[in-house]
XYZ file of C-alpha atoms in Angstrom:
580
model
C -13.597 -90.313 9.730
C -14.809 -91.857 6.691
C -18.901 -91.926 8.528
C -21.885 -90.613 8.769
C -22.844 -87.313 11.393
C -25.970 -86.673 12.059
C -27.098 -83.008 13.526
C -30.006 -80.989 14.409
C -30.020 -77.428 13.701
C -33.295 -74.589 13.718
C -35.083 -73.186 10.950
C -32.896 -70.196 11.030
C -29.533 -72.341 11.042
C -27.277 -70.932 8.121
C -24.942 -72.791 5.537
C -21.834 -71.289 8.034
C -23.543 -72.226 11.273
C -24.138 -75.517 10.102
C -20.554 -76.159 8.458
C -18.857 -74.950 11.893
C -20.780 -77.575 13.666
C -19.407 -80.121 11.414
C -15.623 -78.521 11.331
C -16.000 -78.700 15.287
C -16.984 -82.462 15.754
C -14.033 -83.551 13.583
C -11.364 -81.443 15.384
C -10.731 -79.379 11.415
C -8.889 -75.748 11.568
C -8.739 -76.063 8.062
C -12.033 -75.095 6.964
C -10.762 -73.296 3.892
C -10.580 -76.240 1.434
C -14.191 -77.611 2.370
C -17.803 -77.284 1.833
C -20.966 -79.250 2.213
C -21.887 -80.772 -1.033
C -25.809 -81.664 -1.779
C -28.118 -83.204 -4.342
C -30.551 -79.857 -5.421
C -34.520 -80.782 -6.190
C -33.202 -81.166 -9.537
C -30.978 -83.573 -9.179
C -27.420 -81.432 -9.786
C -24.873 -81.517 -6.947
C -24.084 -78.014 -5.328
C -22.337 -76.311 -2.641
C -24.453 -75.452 0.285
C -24.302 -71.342 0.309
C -22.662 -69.892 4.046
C -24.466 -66.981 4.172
C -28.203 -68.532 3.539
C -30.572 -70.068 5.908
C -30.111 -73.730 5.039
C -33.891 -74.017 4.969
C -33.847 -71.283 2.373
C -31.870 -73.674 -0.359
C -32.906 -76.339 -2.833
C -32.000 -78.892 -0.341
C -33.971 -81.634 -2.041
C -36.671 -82.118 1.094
C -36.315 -85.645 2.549
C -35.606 -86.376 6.209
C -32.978 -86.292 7.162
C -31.612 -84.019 4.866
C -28.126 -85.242 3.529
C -25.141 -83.693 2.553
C -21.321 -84.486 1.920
C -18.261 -83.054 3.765
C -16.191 -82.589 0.853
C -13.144 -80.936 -0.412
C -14.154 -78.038 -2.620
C -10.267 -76.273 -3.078
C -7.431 -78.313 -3.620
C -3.826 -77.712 -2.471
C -0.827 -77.019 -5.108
C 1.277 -79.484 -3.011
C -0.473 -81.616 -0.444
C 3.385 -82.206 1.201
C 3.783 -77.961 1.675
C 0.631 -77.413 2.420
C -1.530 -79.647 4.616
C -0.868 -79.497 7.892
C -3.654 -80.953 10.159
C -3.320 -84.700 9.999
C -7.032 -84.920 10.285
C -6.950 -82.267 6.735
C -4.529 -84.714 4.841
C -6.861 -88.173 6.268
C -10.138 -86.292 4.816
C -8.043 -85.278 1.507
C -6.872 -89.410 0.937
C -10.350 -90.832 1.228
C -11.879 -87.949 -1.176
C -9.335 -88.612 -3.357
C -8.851 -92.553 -2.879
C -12.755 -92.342 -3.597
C -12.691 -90.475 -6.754
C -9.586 -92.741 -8.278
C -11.700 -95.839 -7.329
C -15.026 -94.514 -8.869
C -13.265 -93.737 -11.821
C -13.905 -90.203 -11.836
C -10.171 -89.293 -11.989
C -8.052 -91.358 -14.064
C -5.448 -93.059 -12.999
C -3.048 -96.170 -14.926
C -2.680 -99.557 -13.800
C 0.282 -99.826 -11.989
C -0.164 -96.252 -10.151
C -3.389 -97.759 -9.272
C -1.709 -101.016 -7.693
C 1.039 -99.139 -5.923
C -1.675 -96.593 -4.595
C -3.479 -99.743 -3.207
C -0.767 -100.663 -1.363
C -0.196 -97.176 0.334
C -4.151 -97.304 1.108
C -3.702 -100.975 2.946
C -0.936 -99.359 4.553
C -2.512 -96.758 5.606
C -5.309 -98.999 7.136
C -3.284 -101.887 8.444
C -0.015 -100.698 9.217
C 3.156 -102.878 8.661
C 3.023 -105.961 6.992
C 2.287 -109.226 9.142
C 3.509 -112.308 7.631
C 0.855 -113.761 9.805
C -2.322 -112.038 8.257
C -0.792 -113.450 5.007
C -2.775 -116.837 6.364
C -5.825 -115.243 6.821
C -6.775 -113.199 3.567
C -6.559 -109.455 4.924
C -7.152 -108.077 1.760
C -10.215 -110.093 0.462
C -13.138 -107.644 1.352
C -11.190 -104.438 0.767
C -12.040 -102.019 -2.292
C -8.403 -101.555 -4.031
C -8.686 -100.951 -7.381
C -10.795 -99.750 -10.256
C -12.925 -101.267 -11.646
C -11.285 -100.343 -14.831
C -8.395 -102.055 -13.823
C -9.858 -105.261 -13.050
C -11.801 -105.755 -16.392
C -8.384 -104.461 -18.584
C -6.217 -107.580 -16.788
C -6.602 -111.080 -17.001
C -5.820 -111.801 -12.865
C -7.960 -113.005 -10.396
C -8.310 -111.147 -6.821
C -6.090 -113.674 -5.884
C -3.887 -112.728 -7.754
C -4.220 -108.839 -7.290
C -4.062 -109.315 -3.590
C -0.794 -111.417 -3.591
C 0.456 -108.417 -6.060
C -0.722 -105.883 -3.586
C 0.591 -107.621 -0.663
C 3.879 -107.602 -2.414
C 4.250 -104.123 -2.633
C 2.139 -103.455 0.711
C 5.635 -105.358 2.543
C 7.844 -102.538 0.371
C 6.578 -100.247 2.721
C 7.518 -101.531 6.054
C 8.162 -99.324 8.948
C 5.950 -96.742 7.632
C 3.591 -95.156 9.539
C -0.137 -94.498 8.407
C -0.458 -90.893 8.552
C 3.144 -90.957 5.724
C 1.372 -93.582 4.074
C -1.805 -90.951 3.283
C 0.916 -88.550 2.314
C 2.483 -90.747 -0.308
C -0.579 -91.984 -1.606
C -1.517 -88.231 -1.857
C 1.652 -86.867 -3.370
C 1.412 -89.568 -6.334
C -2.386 -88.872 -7.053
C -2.095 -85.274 -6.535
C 0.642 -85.590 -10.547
C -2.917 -87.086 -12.168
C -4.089 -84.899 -14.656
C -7.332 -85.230 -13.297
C -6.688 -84.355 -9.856
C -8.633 -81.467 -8.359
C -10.074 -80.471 -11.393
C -13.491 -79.248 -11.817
C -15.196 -79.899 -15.372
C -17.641 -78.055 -16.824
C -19.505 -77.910 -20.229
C -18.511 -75.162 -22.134
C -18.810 -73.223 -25.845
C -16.803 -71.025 -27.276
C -17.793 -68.152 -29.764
C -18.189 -70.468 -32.993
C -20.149 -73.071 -30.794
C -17.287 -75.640 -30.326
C -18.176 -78.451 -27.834
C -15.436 -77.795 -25.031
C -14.421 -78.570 -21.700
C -13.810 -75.937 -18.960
C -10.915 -77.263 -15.931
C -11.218 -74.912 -12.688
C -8.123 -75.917 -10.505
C -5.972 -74.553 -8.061
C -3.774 -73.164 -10.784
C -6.310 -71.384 -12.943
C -8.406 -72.443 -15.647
C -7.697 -74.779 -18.515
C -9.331 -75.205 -21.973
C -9.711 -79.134 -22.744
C -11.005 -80.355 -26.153
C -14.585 -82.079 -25.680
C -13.170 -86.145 -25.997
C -10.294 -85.464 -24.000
C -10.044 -84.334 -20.361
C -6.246 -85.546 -19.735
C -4.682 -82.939 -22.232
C -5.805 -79.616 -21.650
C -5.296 -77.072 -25.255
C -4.988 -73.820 -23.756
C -4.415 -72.463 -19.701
C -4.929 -69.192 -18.337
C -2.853 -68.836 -14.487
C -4.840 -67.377 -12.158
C -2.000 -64.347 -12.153
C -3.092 -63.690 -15.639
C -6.620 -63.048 -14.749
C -7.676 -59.689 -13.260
C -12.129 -59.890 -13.140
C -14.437 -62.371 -13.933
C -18.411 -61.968 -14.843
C -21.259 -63.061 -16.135
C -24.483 -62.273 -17.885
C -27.026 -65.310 -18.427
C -25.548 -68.278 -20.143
C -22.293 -65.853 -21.407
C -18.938 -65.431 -18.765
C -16.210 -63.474 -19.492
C -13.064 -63.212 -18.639
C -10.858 -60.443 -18.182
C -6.867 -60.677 -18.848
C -4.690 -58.953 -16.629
C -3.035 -57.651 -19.787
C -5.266 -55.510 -21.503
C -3.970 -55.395 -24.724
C -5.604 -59.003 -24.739
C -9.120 -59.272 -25.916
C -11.792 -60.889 -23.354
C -11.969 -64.360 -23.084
C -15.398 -65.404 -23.543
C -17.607 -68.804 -23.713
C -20.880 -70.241 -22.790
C -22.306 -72.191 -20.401
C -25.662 -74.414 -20.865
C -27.104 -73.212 -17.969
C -27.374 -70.297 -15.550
C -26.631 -72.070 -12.820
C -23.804 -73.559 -13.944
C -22.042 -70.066 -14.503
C -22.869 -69.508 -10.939
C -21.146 -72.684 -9.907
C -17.811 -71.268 -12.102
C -17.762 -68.096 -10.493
C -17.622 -68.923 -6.696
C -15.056 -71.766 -7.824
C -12.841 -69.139 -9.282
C -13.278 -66.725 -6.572
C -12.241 -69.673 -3.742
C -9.224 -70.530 -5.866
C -7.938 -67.736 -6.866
C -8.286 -66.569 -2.948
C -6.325 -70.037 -1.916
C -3.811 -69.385 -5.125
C -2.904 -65.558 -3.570
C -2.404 -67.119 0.171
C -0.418 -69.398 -0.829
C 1.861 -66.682 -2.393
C 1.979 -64.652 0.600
C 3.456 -64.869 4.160
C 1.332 -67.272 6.713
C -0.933 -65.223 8.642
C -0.702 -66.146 12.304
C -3.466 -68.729 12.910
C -1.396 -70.687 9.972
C 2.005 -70.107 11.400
C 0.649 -71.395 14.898
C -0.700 -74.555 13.276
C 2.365 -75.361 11.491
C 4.245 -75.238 14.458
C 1.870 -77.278 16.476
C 2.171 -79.443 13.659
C 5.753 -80.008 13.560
C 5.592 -80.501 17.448
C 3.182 -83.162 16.847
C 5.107 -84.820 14.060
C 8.488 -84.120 16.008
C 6.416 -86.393 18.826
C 5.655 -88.866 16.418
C 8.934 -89.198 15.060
C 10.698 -90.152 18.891
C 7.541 -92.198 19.404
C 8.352 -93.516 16.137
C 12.888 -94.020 17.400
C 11.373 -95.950 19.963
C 9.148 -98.355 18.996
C 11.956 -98.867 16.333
C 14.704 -99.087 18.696
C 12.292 -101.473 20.647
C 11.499 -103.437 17.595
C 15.385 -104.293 16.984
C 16.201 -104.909 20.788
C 13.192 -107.414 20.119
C 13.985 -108.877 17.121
C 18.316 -108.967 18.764
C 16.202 -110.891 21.544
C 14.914 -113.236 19.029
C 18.051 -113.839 16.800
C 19.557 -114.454 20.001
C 16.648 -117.055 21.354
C 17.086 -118.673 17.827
C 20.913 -118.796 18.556
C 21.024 -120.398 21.344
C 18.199 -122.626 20.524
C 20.550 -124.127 17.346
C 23.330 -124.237 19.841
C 20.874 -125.914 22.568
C 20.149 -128.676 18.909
C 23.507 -129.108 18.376
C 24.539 -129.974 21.679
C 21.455 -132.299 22.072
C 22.280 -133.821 18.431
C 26.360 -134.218 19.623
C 24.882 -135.664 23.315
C 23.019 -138.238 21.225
C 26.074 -138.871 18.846
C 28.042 -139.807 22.070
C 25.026 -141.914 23.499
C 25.272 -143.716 20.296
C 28.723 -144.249 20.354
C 28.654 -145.639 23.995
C 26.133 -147.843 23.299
C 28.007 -149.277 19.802
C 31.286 -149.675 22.386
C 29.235 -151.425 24.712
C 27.354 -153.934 22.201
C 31.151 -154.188 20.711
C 33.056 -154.792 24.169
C 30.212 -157.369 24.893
C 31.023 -159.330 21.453
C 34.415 -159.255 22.435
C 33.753 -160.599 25.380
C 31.760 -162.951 23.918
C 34.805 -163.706 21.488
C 37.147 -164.210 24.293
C 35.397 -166.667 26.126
C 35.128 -168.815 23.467
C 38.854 -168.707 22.446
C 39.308 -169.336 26.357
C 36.821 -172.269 25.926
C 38.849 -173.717 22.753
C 42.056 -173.042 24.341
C 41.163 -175.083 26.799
C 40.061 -177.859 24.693
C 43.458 -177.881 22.953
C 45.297 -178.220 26.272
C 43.209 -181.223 27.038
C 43.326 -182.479 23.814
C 47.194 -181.878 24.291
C 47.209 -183.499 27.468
C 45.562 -186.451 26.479
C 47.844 -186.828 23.299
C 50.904 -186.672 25.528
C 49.492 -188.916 28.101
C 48.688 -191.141 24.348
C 52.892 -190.498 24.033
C 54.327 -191.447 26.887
C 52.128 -194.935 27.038
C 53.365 -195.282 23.553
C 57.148 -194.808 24.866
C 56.468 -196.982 27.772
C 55.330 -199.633 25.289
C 58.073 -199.292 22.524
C 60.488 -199.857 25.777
C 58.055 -202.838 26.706
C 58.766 -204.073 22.832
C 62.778 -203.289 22.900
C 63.012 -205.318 25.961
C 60.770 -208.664 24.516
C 62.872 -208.165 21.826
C 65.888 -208.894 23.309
C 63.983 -211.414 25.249
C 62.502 -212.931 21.966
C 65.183 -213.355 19.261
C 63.001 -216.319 17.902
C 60.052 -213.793 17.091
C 62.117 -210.835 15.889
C 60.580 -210.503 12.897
C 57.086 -210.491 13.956
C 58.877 -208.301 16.486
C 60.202 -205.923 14.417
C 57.496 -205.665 12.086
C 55.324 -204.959 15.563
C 57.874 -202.708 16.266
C 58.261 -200.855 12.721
C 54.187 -200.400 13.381
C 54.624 -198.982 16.718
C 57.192 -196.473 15.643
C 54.904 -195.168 12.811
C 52.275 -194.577 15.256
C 54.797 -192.875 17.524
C 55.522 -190.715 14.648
C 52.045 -189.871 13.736
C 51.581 -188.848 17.195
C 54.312 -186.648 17.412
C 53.414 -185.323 14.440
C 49.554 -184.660 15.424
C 50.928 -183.765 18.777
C 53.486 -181.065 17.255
C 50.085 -180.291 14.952
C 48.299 -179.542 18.349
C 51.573 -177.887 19.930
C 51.126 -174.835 16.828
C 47.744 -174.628 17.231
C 47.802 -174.107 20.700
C 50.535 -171.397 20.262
C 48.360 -170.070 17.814
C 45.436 -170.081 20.111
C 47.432 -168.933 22.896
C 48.868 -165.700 20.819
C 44.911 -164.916 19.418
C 43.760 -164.965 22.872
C 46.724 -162.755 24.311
C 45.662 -160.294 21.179
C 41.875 -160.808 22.270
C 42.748 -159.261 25.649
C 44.885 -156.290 24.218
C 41.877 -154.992 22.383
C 39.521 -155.926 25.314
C 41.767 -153.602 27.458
C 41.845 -150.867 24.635
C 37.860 -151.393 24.879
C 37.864 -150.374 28.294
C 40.320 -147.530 28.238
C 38.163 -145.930 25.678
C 34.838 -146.678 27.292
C 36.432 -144.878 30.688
C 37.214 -142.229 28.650
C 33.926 -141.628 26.957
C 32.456 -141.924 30.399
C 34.725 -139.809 32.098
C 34.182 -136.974 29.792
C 32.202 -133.437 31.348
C 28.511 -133.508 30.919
C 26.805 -131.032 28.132
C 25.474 -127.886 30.043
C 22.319 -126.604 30.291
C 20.757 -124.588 27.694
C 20.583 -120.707 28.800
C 17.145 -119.840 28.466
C 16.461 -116.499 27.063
C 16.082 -113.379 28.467
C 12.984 -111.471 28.669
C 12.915 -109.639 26.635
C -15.089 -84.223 -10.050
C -17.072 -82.158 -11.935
C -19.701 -79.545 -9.806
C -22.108 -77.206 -10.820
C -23.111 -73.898 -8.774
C -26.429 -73.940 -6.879
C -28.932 -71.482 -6.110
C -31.911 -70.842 -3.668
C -35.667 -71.227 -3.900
C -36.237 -67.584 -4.507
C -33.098 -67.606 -7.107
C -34.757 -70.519 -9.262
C -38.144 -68.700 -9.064
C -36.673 -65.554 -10.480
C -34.014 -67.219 -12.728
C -35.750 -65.719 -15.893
C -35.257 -62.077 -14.542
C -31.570 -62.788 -13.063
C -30.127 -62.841 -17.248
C -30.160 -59.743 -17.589
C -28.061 -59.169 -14.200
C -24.231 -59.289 -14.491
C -22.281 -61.241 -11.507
C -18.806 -60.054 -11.234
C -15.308 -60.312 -9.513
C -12.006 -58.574 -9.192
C -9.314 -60.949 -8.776
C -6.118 -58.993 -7.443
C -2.649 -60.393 -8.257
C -0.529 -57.535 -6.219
C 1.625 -58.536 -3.080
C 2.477 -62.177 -4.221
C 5.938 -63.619 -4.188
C 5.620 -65.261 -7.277
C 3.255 -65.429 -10.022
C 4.048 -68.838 -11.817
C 6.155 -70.998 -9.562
C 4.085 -73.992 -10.178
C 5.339 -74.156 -13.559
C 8.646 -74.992 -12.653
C 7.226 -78.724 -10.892
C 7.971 -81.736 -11.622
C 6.448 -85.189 -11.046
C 6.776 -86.792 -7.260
C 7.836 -89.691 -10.088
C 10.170 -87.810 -11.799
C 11.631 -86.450 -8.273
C 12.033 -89.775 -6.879
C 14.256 -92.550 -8.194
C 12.630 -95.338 -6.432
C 9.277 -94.433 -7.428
C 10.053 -94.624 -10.976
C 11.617 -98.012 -10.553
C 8.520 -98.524 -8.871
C 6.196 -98.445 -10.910
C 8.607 -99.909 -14.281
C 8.321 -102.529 -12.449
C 4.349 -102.893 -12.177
C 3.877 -101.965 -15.741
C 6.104 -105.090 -16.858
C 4.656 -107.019 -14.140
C 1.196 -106.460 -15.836
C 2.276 -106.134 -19.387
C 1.416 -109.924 -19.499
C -1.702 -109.755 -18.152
C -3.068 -106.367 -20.059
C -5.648 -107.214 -22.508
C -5.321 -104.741 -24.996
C -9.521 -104.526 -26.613
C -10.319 -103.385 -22.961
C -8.480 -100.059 -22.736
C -10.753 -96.841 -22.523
C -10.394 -93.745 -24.584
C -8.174 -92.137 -21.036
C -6.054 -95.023 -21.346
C -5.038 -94.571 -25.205
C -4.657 -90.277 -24.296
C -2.427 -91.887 -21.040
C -0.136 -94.198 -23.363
C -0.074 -91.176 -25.916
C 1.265 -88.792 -23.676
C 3.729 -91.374 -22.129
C 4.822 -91.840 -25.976
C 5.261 -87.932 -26.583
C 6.796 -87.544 -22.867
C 4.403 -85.493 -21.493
C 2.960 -85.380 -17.530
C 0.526 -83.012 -15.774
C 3.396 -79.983 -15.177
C 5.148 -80.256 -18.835
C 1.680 -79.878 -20.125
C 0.914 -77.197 -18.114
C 4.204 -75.314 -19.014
C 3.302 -75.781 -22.731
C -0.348 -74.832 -23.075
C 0.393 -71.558 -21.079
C 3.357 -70.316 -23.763
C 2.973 -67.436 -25.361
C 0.894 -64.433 -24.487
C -2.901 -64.081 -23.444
C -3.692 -62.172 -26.268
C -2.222 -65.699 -28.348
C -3.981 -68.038 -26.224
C -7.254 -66.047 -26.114
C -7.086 -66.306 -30.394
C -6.289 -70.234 -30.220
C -8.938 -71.088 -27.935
C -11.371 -69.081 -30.414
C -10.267 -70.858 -33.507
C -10.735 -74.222 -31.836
């Protein structure tokens, strides 16, 4: 969309002829907003004229000759009013164009959260996965304006953007041009023509042509506009050379007159006018057919889009169910491997331990043993002792003439006996003691191998499921026009603007801000503007950005302006733009 056409066309083409082709290669019905835009041989941008040969025009000559689809009208209320999706994509790149150029204001944090309705609107839902690979770092998002006033790098503005680009998940492109449109669309710039104007005491002023009517705006501010005039209120239009006037629909009001620098720039006023006023008085009235049928192709189309929408959604969470459920079962699949290793451990600290008890009880059995034969050998040690204190008793008897050698032998044989007894009553306990250590040795061993047949009897861990599949113009005129222009001044253009069969006159003036309207979109942007309050660097801010914080002060936006500057009568307004 946002490219470059290239057509051929004969020396007779017209301006219409040629705009149709253009309408038809982009698939547009609504034609009524849009023009073809060109640089004149004089350098001034102007509106290529429908009912003149395009040959005819100051096309400045160069091949091949170039020219701008633009918007020329603006809708009220791009959400009521738009209908074509293809209308509303060519509205969001004029518009995203003219907000990044500068040439409509627009603060710092509307300007971030509009950045992240534009990558929306190019990129779709947020990928956690793009996050790695810098998705933002050759796209155009902000102002320059913006950048200078804030001490960030575009590392830093892209992380912020990305931030608020992941707000909007689940949104689909074509509602992220519409958001992005219904916040720019409550700039006080928006859709306004400029033009250099003078009133009757030679005043420096500025002229705003809108889809609402026409607005008086003092020359060093184009936010605020002084006085407005509703296109209801206006019944003809003219003008004579360098001098338009306008007629009130109330004619007890004087004319309200001023002065333009140039002819052609008068010219340029006029056919502005005459398309908005037109657009203002359709919107009032009931859709003619052709506008009915679009609407209701249109609501089939977005009616398609929204089960298209259900689906993929409903998709999207029986994925994402699929995946909560893969992750499930994969911590359940960890848990059961980390228990299966627990019990592996285990097994093989029973093992190593029924081993050392093993280990333990063969030893005892070893030592055991040794007692017993130390036992043995102590008793065998006895008994020769007995068998020789019987030996003594009797060669005692037999020896009365030794006795006391005898007895003193015998006093030191029944010492030793008594040692002996004692060491073998010593050996006695310490073989019970043995004995009982070893009995308790093969308690536990048996415990050991009850528990190690349990362990090994117990049901192997299953099998982890796997998953299921799952803008300021000026008027233009022709060859012949600019070759005459000295005998057009005398010759007055004029047009009757009608205001009967409307619904209602002044029902914009009951608006409010999409901001205002919208909870979350305040919150919104609160939340930008203290995110950047840190950041702002105060010497940097323009003359629009003091008028912006002004009005914020006072508690003014685009609508409660508008309501003020159009109180009173005409007559009243005419007078104050006069004095000014």
């Amino acid at each position: 969309m946002d490219a470059e056409l290239e057509f051929s066309f004969h020396q007779n083409t017209t301006g219409k002829q040629l705009f149709d082709q253009v309408v038809r290669t982009v698939g547009l019905r609504e034609v009524w907003y849009f023009g073809l835009q060109f640089v004149d041989s004089k350098g001034f941008p102007a509106w290529l004229k429908f009912e003149k040969k395009v040959t005819a025009q100051e096309v400045k000559k160069e091949s091949p000759l170039q020219f701008k689809f633009r918007a020329k009208y603006y809708p009220e209320d791009v959400s009521e009013e738009l209908i074509q999706d293809v209308t509303q994509k060519l509205f969001f790149l004029q518009v995203k164009d003219g907000i990044l150029s500068d040439e409509v204001y627009c603060p710092p944090e509307s300007a971030v959260l509009l950045a992240s309705y534009a990558v929306q609107s190019k990129f779709g839902e947020y990928n956690k996965e793009s996050e790695q690979t810098s998705y933002l770092a050759n796209e155009r998002l902000l102002p320059k304006r913006v950048l200078d006033q804030h001490k960030l790098s575009k590392e830093q503005w892209e992380k912020r953007i990305q931030v608020w680009h992941e707000e909007h998940r689940s949104m689909l492109k074509e509602d992220a041009m519409l958001e992005y449109l219904k916040i720019g669309q409550d700039l006080e710039m928006y859709g306004v023509n400029y033009f250099e104007i003078k009133n009757r005491k030679g005043t420096d002023l500025w002229l705003g042509v809108d889809a609402l009517g026409l607005n008086i705006y003092e020359k060093d501010d184009r936010l605020t506009p002084k006085i407005g005039f509703p296109w209801s209120e206006i019944r003809n239009i003219s003008f004579n050379d360098r001098k338009f006037v306008i007629k009130p629909l109330d004619k007890k009001a004087p004319d309200f007159v001023f002065y333009a620098p140039r002819l052609r720039i008068n010219k340029g006023i006029l056919q502005l006018c005459m398309g908005n006023h037109e657009l203002y008085m359709r919107r009032r009235k009931a859709d003619t057919i052709e506008v009915q049928q679009m609407k209701a192709q249109a609501r089939e189309e977005k009616h398609a889009r929204q089960m298209e929408r259900t689906q993929l959604e409903n998709e999207k969470k029986k994925r994402e169910a699929m995946e909560k459920e893969k992750e499930q079962m994969e911590k359940e699949k960890l848990a059961l491997m980390t228990r299966l290793t627990q019990f592996e451990e285990t097994t093989k600290r029973a093992e190593k331990e029924l081993e050392e008890q093993l280990e333990r009880a063969r030893r005892l059995e070893e030592e055991r043993k040794k007692v017993e034969m130390e036992a043995a050998r102590l008793e065998a040690e006895r008994l020769e002792a007995l068998r020789a204190k019987d030996e003594l008793a009797r060669q005692a008897e037999d020896q009365i003439k030794s006795q006391e050698n005898m007895a003193a032998e015998l006093a030191e044989y029944t010492a030793k006996i008594a040692l002996l007894e004692e060491a073998k009553r010593l050996k006695d306990e310490e073989a019970d003691t043995w004995h009982s250590r070893a009995i308790e040795v093969q308690e536990d061993l048996l415990k050991t191998k009850e528990e190690l047949h349990s362990v090994m009897a117990a049901p192997p861990a299953p099998a982890p499921a796997s998953s299921p599949p799952s803008s300021s113009s000026s008027g233009s005129e022709s060859d012949h026009e600019e070759s005459h222009e000295n005998s057009e001044e005398n010759s007055t253009y004029s047009a009757e603007l009608t205001s009967q069969g409307i619904d209602d006159h002044r029902q914009e003036e009951e608006r409010v801000t999409e901001a205002e309207k919208n909870e979350r979109l305040q919150k919104q942007l609160l939340a930008l503007s203290s995110e950047l309050a840190d950041a702002r660097d105060d010497s940097k801010k323009t003359q629009n950005d003091l008028l912006h914080t002004e009005n914020m002060r006072a508690g003014r936006d685009k609508y409660k302006t508008l309501r003020q500057i159009r109180q009173g009568n005409t007559k009243q307004r005419v007078d104050e733009f006069e004095s000014l």
